[in-house]
Coordinates of C-alpha atoms and ligand atoms in Angstrom, one line a residue:
X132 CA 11.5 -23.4 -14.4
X133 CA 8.8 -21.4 -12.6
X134 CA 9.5 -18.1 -11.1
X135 CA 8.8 -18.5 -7.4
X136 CA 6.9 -16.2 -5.0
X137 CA 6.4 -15.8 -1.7
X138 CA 3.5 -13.2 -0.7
X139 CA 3.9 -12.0 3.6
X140 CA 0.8 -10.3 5.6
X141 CA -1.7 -12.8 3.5
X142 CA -4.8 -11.7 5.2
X143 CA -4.0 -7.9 4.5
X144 CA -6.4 -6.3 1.6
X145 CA -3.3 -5.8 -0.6
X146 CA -2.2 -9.3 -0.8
X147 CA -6.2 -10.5 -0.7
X148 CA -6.0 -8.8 -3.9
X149 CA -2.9 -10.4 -5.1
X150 CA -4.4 -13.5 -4.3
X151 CA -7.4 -13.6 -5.9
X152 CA -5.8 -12.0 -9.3
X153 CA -2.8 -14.5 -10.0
X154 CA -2.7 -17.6 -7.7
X155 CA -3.5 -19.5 -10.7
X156 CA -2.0 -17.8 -13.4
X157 CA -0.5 -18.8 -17.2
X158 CA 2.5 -17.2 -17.0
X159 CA 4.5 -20.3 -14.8
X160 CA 4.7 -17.7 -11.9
X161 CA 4.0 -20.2 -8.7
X162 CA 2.7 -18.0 -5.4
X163 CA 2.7 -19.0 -1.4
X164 CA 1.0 -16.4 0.5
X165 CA 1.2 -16.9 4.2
X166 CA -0.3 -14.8 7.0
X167 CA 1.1 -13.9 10.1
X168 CA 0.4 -17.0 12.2
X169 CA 2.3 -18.9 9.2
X170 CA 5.3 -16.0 9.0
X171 CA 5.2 -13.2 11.6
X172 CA 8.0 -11.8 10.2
X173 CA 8.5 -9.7 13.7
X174 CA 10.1 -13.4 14.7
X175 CA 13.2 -13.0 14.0
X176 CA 14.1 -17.2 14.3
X177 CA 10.8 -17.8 12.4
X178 CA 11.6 -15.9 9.6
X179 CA 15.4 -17.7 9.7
X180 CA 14.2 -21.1 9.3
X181 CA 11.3 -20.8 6.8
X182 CA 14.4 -19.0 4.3
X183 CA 16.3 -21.9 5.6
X184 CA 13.9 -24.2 4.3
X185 CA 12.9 -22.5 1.0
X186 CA 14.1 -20.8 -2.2
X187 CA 12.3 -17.9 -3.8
X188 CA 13.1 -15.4 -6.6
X189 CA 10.7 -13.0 -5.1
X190 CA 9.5 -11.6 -2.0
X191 CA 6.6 -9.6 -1.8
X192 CA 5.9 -7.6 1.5
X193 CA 3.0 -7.0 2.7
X194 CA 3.2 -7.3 5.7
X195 CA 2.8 -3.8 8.1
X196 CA 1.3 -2.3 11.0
X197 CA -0.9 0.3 9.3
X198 CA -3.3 1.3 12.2
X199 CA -2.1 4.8 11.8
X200 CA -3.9 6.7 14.7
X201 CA -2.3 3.8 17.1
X202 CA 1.1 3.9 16.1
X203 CA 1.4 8.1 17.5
X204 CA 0.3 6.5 20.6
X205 CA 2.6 2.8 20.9
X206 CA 4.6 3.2 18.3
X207 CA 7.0 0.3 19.6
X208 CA 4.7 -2.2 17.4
X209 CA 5.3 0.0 14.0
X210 CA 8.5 -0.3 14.5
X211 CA 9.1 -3.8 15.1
X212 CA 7.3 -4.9 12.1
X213 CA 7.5 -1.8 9.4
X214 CA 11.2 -1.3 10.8
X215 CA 13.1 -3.9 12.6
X216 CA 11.6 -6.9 10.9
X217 CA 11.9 -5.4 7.3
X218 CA 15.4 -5.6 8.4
X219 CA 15.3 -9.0 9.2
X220 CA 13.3 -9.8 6.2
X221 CA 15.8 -8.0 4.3
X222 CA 19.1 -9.9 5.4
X223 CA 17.5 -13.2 4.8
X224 CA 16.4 -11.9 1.2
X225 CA 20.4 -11.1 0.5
X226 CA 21.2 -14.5 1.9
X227 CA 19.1 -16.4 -0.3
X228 CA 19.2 -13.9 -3.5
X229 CA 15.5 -13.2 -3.2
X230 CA 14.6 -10.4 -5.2
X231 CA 12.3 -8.3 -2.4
X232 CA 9.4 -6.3 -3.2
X233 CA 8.3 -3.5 -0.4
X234 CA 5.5 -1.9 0.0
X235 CA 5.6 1.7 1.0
X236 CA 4.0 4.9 2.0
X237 CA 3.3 8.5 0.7
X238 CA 3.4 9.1 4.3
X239 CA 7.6 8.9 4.1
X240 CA 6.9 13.0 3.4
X241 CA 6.0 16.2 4.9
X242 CA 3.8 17.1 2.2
X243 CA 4.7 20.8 2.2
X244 CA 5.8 20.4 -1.3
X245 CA 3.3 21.7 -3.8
X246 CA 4.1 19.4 -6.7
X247 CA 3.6 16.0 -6.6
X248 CA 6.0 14.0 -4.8
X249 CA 9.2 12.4 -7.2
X250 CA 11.2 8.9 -5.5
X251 CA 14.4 11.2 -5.1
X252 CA 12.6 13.6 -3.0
X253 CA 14.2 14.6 0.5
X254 CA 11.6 12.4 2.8
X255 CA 10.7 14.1 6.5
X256 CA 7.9 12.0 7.9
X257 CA 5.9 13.5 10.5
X258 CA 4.0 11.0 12.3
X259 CA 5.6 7.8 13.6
X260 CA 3.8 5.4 11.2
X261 CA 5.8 7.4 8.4
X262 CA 8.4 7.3 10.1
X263 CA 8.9 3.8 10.7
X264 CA 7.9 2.9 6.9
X265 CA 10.8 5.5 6.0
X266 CA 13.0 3.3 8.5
X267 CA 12.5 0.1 6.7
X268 CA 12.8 1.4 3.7
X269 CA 16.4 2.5 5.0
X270 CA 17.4 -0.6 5.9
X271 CA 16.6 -2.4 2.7
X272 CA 18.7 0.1 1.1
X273 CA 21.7 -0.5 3.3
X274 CA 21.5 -4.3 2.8
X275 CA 19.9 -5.3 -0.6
X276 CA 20.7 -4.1 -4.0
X277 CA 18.1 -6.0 -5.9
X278 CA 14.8 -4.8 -4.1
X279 CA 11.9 -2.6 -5.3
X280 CA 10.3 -0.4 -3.0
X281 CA 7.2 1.2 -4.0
X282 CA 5.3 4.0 -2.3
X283 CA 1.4 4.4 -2.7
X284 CA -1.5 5.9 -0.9
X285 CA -4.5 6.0 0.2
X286 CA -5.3 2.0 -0.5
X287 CA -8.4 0.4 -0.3
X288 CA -10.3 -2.7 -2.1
X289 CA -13.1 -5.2 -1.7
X290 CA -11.0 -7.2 1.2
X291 CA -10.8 -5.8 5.0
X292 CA -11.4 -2.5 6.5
X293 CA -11.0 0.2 4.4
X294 CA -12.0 4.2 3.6
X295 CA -14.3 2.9 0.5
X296 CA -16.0 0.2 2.8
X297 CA -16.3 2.7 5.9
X298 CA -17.9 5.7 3.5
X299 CA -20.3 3.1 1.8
X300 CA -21.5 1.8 5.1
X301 CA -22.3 5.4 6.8
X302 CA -23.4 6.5 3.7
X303 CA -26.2 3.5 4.1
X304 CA -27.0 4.0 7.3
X305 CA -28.0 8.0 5.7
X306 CA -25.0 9.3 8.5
X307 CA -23.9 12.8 7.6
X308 CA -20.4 13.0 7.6
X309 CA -17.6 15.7 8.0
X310 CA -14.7 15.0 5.7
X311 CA -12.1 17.4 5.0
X312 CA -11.0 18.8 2.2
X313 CA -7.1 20.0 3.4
X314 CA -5.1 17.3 2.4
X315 CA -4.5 16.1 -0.9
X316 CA -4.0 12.8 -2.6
X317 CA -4.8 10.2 -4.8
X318 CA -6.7 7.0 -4.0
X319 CA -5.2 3.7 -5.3
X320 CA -6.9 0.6 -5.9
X321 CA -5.2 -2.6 -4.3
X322 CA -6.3 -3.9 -8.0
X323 CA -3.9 -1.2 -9.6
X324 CA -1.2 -2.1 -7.4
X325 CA -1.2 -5.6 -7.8
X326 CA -1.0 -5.0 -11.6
X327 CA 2.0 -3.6 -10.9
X328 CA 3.3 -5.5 -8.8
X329 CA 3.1 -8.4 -10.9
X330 CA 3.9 -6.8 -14.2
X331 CA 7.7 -6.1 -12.4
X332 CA 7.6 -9.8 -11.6
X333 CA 6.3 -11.1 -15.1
X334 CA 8.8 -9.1 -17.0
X335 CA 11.5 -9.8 -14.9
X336 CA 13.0 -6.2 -16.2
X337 CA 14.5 -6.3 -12.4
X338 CA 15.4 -2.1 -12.8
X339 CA 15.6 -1.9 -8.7
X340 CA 14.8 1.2 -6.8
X341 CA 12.1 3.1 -5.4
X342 CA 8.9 3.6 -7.5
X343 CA 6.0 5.9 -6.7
X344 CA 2.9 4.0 -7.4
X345 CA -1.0 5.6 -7.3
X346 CA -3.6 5.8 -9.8
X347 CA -3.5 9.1 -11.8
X348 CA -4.9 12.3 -10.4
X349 CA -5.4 14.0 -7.4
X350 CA -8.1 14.1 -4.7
X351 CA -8.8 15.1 -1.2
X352 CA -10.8 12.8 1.0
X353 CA -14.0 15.3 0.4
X354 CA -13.4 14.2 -3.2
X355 CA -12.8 10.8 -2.9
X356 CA -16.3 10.7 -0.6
X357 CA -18.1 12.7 -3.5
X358 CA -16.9 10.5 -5.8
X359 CA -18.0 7.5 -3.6
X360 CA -21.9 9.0 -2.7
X361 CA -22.2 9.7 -6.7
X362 CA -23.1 5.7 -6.6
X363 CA -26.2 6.2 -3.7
X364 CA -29.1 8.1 -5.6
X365 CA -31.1 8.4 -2.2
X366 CA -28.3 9.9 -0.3
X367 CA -28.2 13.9 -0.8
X368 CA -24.9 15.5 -1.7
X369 CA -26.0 18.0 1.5
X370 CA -24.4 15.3 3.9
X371 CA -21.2 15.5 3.2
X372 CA -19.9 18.8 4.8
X373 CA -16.3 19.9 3.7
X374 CA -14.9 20.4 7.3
X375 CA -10.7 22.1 7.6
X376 CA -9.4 19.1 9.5
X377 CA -10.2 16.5 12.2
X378 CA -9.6 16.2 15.9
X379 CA -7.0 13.7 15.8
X380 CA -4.0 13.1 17.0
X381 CA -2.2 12.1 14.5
X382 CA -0.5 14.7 11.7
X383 CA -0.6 13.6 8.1
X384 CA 0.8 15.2 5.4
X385 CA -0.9 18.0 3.3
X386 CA 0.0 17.2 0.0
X387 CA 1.2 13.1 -0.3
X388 CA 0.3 13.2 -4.3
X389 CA 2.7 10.9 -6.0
X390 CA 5.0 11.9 -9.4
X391 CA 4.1 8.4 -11.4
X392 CA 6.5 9.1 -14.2
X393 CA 9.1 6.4 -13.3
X394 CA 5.8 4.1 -12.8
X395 CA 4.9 4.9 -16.0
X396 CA 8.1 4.1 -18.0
X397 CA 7.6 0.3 -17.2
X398 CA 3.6 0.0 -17.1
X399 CA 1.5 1.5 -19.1
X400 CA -1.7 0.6 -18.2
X401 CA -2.2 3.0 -14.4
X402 CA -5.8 4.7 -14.3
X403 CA -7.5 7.5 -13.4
X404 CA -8.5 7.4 -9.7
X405 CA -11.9 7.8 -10.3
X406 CA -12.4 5.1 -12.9
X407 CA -10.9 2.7 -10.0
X408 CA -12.8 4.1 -7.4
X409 CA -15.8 3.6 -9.5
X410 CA -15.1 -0.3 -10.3
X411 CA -14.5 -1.0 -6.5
X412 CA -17.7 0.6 -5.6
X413 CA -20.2 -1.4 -8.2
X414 CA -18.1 -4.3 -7.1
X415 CA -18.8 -3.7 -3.6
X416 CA -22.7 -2.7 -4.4
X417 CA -23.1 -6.3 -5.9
X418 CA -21.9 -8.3 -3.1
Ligands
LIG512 N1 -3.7 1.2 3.6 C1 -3.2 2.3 3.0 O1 -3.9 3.3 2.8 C2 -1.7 2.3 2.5 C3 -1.2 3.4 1.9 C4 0.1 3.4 1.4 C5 0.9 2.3 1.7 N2 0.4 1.2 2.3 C6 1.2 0.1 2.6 O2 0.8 -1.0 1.7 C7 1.1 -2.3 2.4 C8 -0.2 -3.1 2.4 O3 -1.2 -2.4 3.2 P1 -2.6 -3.0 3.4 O4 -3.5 -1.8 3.2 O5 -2.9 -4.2 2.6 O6 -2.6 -3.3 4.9 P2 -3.4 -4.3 5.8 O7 -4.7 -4.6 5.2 O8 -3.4 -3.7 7.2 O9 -2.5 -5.6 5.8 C9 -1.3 -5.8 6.5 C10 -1.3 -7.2 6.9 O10 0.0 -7.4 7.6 C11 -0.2 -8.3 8.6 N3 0.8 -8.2 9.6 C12 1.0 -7.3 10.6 N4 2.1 -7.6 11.4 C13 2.6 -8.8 10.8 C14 3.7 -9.6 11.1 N5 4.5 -9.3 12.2 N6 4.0 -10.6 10.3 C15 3.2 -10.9 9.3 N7 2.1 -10.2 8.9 C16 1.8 -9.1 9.7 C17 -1.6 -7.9 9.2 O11 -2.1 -8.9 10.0 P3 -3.0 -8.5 11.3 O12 -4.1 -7.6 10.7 O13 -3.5 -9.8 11.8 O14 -2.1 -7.7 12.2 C18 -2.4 -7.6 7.9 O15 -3.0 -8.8 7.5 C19 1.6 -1.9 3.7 O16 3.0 -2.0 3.6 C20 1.2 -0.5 4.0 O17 2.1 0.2 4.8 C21 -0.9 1.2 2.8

C-alpha cells in the first residue's frame, strides 16, 4: 500500500519545492498538493469535508501567512491561518489519524540567548507573526500526539518571492544596498527542508516532536548578501554597506540560530549554508 500525502499552501515556495523533488517518486509515496483556492484551511467547513472525503497518513503544512512586516500591523489574518486554522487542521488530523507535519519558525524566540537555539527552549516571541506561529504550534500540542513540528529560518528557493531573488535582482540593477549586520542566523534552502521533510516520511521512524531544522552555520543578512554578490563579478563588494538595523516596524530577534543536533540524529545529510546558498544562486543565474 502506498503511503499517502497531502501537501496545504501548494503555491508557497516550500511546497513548490516539495513538488518538484518527489511528486513522482520510487518509493510508493503518492502526493496531492492543493493551494488555497482548493483547501483554504482558514475554512473551517472546507477543511471538514475534504477529511471527510479523504484518508491520508500524512499531512504536510505549508500553509501560513508569512508577510511578516503586515502581520505587526493586522495581525487578525496571522492568526486565523498560523493559529486558529492550525487548530482546525489539527483536530481533523486526530480524527482521521493523519500523521501532521508543521512548519515552523525561529521567530517562536526572543533571540537574547547567545547559543544557538535547542527545541526545549523557553519560546517568548516578540513580534506577532512569532507569536501566532508559537500559537499554532500550541494547539497541535494540545490535540495531537503524532505530529512533527519543525522550526527553520530564513527560507528561500527558486519559487516566489524571496531574500535570494530580491538581493539578485537589486544587485542587477547595480542598487547599493544597506543590510545589516545585527541579527544572526542561518539561511535554509527550501531544497534542504524538503529533504527532510521527506526523509521523516520515507522512513516512517514517526519519533514525534519538535525539530529544529536549518542548514549548518551561522550568518547575518550582511553575510548571506556577501555570500550572494560573490556570484556577480561586475558588482563591487563597496555596495553593500553593513548598516546596525532598519527602520521597520517590526522587532525580530537577534540571534534565531537553530541547535540542529536532534535534526541531525535522524538525517544526515544537512549542509553548510553557503554550499546551499551557492546552488540556488547558479540555479537562479541559469534560468
Ligand atoms: N519564509 C521564511 O523565511 C520562513 C522561515 C521560517 C519558517 N517559515 C515557515 O515555513 C512555512 C513555508 O513558508 P514559505 O516560505 O513556503 O511561505 P510562502 O511562500 O509564503 O507560502 C505560504 C503559502 O500558504 C498559502 N496560504 C496562505 N493562507 C492560506 C490558507 N488560508 N489556506 C491555504 N493556503 C494558504 C499562501 O498562499 P497566498 O500567497 O495565496 O496567500 C502561500 O502559497 C510556513 O509555515 C512559514 O511560516 C518560513
Amino acid at each position: 500500500m502506498s503511503t499517502k500525502v497531502l501537501v496545504t499552501g501548494a503555491n508557497g515556495q516550500l511546497a513548490k519545492t516539495l513538488k518538484n523533488l518527489f511528486l513522482s517518486n520510487s518509493d510508493n509515496i503518492e502526493f496531492t498538493f492543493l493551494d488555497k483556492s482548493e483547501l483554504d484551511i482558514s475554512i473551517k467547513d472546507d477543511l471538514a469535508s475534504y477529511f471527510n472525503k479523504h484518508n491520508y497518513d500524512y499531512c504536510v503544512n505549508c500553509a501560513a501567512y508569512t508577510n511578516v512586516d503586515q502581520a505587526e500591523i493586522a495581525p487578525d489574518l496571522a492568526y486565523k491561518v498560523n493559529a486558529e486554522a492550525v487548530k482546525h487542521l489539527a483536530q481533523y488530523c486526530e480524527k482521521t489519524k493523519t500523521i501532521l507535519i508543521h512548519i515552523s519558525t525561529d521567530y517562536v524566540f526572543d533571540g537574547t540567548k547567545k547559543e544557538p537555539y535547542l527545541e526545549g527552549d523557553t519560546t517568548n516571541p516578540i513580534n506577532e507573526y512569532g507569536k501566532s506561529k508559537l500559537l499554532g504550534e500550541t494547539y497541535i500540542q494540545e490535540i495531537l500526539k503524532d505530529y512533527f513540528i519543525i522550526r527553520s529560518s530564513w527560507l528561500y528557493s527558486t519559487y516566489g518571492k524571496n531574500f535570494v531573488k530580491t538581493i539578485i535582482s537589486k544587485i542587477k540593477e547595480g542598487d547599493k544596498l544597506n543590510i545589516t549586520t545585527s541579527q544572526k542566523g542561518t539561511p535554509t534552502s527550501c531544497l534542504d527542508l524538503s529533504k527532510f521533510i521527506y526523509s521523516l516520511i520515507k522512513t516512517k521512524e514517526n519519533k514525534f516532536g519538535i525539530y529544529n531544522f536549518s542548514a549548518l552555520g551561522e550568518a547575518t543578512w550582511y553575510s548571506f548578501v556577501i555570500c550572494i554578490s560573490k556570484h556577480f563579478k561586475n558588482y563591487s563588494k563597496t555596495n553593500i554597506l553593513p548598516v546596525e538595523s532598519y527602520d521597520s516596524n517590526v522587532i525580530r530577534p537577534i540571534n534565531s540560530v537553530l541547535n540542529n543536533d536532534k535534526a541531525q540524529a535522524v538525517f544526515n545529510n544537512i549542509n553548510n549554508w553557503e554550499r546551499s546558498v551557492n546552488e540556488v544562486v547558479v540555479k537562479l543565474l541559469k534560468k
